Coordinates of C-alpha atoms in Angstrom, one line a residue:
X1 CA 0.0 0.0 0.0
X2 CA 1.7 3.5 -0.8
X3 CA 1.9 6.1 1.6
X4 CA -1.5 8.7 2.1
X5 CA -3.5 5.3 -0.1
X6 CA -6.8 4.9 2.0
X7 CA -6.8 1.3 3.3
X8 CA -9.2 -1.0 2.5
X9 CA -11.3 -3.7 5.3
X10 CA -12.8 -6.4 3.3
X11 CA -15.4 -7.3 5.9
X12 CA -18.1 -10.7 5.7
X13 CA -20.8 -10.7 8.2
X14 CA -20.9 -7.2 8.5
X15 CA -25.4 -6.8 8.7
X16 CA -24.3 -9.1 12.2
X17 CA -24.5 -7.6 15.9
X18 CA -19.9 -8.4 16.1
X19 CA -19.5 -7.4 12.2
X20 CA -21.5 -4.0 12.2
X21 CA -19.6 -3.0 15.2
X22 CA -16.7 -3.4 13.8
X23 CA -17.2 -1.9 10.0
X24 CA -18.3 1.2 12.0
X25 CA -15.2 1.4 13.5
X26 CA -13.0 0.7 10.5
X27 CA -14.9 3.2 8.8
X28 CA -14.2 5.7 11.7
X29 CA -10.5 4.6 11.5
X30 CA -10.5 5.5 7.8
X31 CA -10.7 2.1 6.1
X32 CA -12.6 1.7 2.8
X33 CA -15.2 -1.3 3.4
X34 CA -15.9 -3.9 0.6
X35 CA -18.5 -6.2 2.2
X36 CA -19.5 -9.7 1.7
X37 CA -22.5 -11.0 2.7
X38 CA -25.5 -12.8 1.6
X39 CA -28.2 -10.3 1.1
X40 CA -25.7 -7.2 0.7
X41 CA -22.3 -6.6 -0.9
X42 CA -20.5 -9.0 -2.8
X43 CA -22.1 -12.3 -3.1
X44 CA -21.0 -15.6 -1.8
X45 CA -21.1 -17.1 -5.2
X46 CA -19.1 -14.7 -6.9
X47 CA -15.5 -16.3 -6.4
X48 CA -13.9 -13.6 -8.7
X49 CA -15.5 -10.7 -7.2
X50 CA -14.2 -12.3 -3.8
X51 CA -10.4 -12.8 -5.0
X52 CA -10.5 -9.1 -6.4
X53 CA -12.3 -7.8 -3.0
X54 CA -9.3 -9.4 -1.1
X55 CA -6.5 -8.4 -3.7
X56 CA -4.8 -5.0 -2.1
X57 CA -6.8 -5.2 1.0
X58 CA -5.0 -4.2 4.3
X59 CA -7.3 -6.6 6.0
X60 CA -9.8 -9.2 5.9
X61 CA -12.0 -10.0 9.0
X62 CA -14.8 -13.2 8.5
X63 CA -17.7 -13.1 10.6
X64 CA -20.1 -14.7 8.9
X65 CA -21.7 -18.0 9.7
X66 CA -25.8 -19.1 10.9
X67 CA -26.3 -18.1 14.7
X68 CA -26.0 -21.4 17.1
X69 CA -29.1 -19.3 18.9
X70 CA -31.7 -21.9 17.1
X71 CA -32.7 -25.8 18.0
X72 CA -29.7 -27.9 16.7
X73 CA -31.9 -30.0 14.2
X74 CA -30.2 -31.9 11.6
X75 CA -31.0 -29.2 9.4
X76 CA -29.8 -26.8 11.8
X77 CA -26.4 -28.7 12.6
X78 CA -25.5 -29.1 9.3
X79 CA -26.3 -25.3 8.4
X80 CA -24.3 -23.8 11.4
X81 CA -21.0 -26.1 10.1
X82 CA -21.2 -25.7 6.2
X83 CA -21.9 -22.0 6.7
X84 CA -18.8 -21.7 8.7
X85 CA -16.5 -23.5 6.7
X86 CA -18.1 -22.8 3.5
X87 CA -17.0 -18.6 4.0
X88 CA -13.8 -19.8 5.2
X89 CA -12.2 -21.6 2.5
X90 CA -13.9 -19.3 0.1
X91 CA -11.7 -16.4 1.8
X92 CA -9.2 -18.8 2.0
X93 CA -8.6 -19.4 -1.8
X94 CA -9.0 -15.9 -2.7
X95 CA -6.4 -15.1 -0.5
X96 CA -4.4 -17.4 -1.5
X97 CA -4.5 -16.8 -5.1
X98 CA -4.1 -12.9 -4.8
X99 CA -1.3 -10.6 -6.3
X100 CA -1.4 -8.7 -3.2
X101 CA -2.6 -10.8 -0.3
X102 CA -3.8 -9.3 2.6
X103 CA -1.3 -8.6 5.4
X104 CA -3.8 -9.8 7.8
X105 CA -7.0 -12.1 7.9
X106 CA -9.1 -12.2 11.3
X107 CA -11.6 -14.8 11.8
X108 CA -14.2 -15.5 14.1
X109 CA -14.1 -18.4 16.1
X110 CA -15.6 -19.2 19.4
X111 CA -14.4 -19.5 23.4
X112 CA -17.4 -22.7 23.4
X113 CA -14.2 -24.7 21.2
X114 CA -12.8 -25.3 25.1
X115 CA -14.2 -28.0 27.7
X116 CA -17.0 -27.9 30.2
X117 CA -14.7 -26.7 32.6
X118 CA -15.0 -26.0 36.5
X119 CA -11.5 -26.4 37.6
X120 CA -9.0 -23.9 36.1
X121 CA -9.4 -21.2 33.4
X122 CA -8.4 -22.3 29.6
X123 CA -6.0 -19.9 28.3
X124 CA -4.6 -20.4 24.5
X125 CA -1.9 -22.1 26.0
X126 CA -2.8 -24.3 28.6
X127 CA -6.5 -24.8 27.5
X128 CA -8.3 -28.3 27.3
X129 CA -10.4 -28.9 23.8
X130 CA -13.6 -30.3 24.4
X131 CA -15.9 -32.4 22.6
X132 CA -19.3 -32.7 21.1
X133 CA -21.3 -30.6 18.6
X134 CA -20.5 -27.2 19.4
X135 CA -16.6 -28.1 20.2
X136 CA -16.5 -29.8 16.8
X137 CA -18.2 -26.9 14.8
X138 CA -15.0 -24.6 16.5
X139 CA -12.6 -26.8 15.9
X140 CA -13.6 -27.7 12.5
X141 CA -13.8 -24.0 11.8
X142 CA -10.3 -23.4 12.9
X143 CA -9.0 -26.0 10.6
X144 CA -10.3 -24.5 7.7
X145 CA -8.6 -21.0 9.0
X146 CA -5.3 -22.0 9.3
X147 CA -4.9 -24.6 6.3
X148 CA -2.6 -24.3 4.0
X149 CA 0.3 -21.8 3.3
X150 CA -0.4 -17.7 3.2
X151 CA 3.1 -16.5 3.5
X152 CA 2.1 -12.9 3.0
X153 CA -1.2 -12.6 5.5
X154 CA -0.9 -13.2 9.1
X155 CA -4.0 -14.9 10.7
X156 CA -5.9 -14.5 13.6
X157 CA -9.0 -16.8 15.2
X158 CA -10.7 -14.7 17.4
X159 CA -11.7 -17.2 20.4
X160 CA -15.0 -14.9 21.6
X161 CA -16.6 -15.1 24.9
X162 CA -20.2 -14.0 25.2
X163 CA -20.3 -10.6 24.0
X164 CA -22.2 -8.1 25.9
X165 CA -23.8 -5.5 24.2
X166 CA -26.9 -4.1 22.7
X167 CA -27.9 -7.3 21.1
X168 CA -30.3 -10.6 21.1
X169 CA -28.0 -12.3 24.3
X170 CA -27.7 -9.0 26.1
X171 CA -31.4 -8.1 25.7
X172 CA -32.7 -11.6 26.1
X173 CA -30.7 -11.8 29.9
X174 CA -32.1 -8.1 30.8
X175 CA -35.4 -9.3 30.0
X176 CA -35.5 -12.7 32.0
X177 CA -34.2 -10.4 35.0
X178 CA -37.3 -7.9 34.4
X179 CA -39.3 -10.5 34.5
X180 CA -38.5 -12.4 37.7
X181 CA -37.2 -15.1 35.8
X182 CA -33.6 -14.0 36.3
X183 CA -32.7 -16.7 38.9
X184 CA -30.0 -18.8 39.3
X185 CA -29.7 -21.4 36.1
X186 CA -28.2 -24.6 37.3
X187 CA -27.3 -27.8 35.1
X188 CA -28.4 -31.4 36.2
X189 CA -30.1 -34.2 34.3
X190 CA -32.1 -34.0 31.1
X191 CA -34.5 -35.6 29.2
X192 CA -31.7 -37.5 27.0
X193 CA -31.6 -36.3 23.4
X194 CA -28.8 -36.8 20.3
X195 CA -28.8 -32.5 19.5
X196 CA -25.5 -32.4 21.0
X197 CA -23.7 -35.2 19.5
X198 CA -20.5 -34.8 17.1
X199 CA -20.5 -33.4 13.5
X200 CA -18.3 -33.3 10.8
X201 CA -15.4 -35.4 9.7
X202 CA -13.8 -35.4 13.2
X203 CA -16.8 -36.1 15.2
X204 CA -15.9 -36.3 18.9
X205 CA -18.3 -36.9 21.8
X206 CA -21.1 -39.4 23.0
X207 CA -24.6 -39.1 21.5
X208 CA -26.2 -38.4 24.3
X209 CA -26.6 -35.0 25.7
X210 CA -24.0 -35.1 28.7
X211 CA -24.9 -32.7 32.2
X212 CA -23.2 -31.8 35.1
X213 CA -24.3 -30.7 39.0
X214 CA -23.2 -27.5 38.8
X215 CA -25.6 -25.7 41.4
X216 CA -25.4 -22.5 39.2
X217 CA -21.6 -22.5 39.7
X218 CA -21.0 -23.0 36.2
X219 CA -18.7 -20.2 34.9
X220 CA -19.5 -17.6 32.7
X221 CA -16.8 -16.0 30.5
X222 CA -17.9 -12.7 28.5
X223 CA -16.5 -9.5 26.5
X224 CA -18.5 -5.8 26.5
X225 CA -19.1 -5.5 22.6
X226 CA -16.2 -2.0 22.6
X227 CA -13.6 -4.5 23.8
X228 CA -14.1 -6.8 20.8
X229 CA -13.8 -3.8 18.5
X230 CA -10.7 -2.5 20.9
X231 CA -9.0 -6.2 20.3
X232 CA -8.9 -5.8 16.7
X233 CA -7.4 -2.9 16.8
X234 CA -5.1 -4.4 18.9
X235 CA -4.3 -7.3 17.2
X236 CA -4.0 -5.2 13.7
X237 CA -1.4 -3.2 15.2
X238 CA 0.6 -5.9 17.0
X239 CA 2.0 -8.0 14.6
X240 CA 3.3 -10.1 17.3
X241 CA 0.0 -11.7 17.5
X242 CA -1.0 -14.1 15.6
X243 CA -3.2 -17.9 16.0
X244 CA -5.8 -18.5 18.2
X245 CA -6.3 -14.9 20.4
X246 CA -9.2 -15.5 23.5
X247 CA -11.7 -12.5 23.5
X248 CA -12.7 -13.0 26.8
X249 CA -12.9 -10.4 29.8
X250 CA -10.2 -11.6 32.5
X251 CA -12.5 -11.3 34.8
X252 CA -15.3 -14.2 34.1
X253 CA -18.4 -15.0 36.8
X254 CA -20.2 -17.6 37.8
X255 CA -23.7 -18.4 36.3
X256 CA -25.4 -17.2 40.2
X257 CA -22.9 -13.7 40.1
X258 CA -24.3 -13.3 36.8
X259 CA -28.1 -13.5 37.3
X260 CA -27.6 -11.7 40.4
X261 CA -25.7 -9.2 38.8
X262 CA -28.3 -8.9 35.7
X263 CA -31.4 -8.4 39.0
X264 CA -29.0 -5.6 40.6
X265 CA -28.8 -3.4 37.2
X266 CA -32.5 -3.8 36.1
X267 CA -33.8 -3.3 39.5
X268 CA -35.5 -6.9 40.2
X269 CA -36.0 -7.8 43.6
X270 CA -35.8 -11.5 43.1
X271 CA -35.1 -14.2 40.2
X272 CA -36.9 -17.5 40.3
X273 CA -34.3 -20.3 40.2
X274 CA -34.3 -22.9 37.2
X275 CA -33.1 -26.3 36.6
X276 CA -32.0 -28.0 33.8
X277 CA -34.4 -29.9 32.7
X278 CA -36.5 -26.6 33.1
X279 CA -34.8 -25.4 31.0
X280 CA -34.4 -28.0 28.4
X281 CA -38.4 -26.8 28.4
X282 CA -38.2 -23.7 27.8
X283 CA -35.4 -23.1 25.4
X284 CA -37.9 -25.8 23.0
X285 CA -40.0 -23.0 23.5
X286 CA -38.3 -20.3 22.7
X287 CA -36.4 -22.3 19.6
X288 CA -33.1 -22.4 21.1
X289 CA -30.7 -25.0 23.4
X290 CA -30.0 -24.9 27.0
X291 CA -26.2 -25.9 26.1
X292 CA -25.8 -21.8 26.2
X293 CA -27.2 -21.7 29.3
X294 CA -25.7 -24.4 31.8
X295 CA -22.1 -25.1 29.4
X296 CA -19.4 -23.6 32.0
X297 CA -17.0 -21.8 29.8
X298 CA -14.0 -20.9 31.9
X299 CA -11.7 -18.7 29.7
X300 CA -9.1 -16.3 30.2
X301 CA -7.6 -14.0 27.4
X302 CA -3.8 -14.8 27.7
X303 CA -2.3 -13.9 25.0
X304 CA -4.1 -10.2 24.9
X305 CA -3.3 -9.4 28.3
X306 CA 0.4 -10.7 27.7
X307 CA 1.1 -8.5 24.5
X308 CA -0.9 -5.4 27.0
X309 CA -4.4 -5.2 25.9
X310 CA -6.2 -2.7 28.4
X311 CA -10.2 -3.9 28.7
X312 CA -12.2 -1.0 28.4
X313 CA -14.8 -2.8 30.7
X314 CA -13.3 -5.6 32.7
X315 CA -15.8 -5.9 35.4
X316 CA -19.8 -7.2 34.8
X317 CA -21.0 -4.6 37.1
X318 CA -20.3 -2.0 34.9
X319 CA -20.1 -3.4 31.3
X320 CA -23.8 -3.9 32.3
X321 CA -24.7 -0.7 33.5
X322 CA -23.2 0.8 30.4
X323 CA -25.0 -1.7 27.8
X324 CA -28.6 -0.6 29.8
X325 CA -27.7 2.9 29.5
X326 CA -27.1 2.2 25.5
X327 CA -30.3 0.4 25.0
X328 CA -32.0 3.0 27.0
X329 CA -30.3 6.3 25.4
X330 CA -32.8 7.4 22.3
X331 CA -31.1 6.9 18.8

């Protein structure tokens, strides 16, 4: 890129609560946007259009993919995997067969690739895979990222936490505290089911649904929606950084500390408790899983706070209170 030439974000996913976020930003930071995307931009079936999108870019950041926040049918399953890997290598030969690759290609992928996990936090380093649907999705996903040779483009899977923000999770969490529903959510038995079983050409995990006693102490590891966009930025400029990066606050909760803390900033004076199985009930009703729910992601973001990352909201307390204030504030 010459000197005073306006760089250029090539962004997919960017209609998505993460993506929009973070074109906004680029755009603010003086990026040129090319977008791909299904229903806007350059289409996934233009290959060509894709390889000359990516040719010259500065940077290329994937976010696209079907939301895991439906029922895992077969139809489902198979749509939240091929969509994933299906964007992937399609960024992936276009970079690869570009006159000017892109110095750097960011990827989303997903803190849910780690273990149920009470014990100790999973960091990049010392973290413990797990198994199962949603593990396999993640780590067939990262497979596709990093395959092959891009000599010219350094790559990035972006490892995300829950993300706090003004979106579906955020709003959907506020709302159950409103409603007295905010209670503690604790895993136990379950009706057994096959939703959760393995997928793809790795397939690891049992077909039935596993479950834990967890008493609501399952962990819960987030990121306020700013410090996703401040990561990037901090990732762009390091180029240090480089593989699997957690985007994770480093300071993660437990499921009870998170309901509580959801009552505290709505106001609710008390939260009906729920049990799995409960919940296995009424996530069928609202079309989703309780795996989102009662899973205890324990993660930690190493590598950022190694390389000196500062979060912009570290603490639940007050990445909440600030994401209330947003949805409140009139556009």
């Amino acid at each position: 890129m010459d000197m005073g030439e306006q760089p250029v974000a090539v962004i997919a996913g960017a209609s998505g609560f993460v993506g929009r976020a973070v074109a906004e930003a680029l755009a603010a930071d003086g990026y040129r946007l090319r977008i791909i995307g299904r229903s806007t931009g350059i289409p996934w079936s233009d290959a060509d259009a894709i390889r000359t999108a990516v040719d010259g870019a500065d940077i290329v950041l994937n976010f696209a993919g079907k939301s895991v926040n439906c029922r895992y049918s077969d139809r489902n399953r198979r749509e939240i995997l091929d969509s994933r890997l299906r964007t992937t290598n399609s960024l992936r030969a276009a970079i690869a067969t570009a006159q000017r690759p892109p110095r750097l290609w960011l990827n989303a992928s997903t803190a849910t690739i780690y273990r149920h996990e009470m014990e100790r936090p999973n960091t990049e380093s010392t973290g413990v895979i797990g198994t199962g649907f949603s593990v396999d999705v993640a780590t067939s996903w990262e497979r596709a990222f990093f395959a092959g040779v891009l000599p010219g483009t350094r790559r990035a899977a972006l490892r995300m936490a829950i993300v706090i923000g003004d979106g579906p999770a955020t709003r959907m969490l506020l709302a159950l505290a409103r409603t007295g529903l905010g209670g503690t959510q604790s895993d136990g038995w379950c009706p057994p089911h096959r939703r959760y079983r393995g997928i793809g050409e790795h397939a690891t995990g049992t077909d039935r649904a596993p479950w834990h006693r967890t008493h609501g102490r399952q962990k819960f590891s987030w990121i306020h929606l700013d410090d996703v966009v401040g990561a990037i930025r901090f990732i762009r400029d390091d180029e240090r950084l480089q593989g699997p990066v957690n985007l994770a606050s480093p300071h993660p909760c437990d499921n009870r500390t998170l309901m509580r803390t959801l009552r505290r900033t709505v106001g609710a004076p008390f939260g009906l408790p729920v049990r799995r199985f409960m919940l296995e009930a009424g996530m069928w009703a609202m079309r989703s899983e309780a795996e989102l729910l009662v899973k205890s992601r324990w993660v930690v973001p190493e590598t950022l706070t190694t390389a000196g990352f500062a979060f912009a909201h570290p603490d639940l307390d007050a990445a909440l209170i600030d994401v209330r204030e947003r949805i409140r504030r009139p556009v």
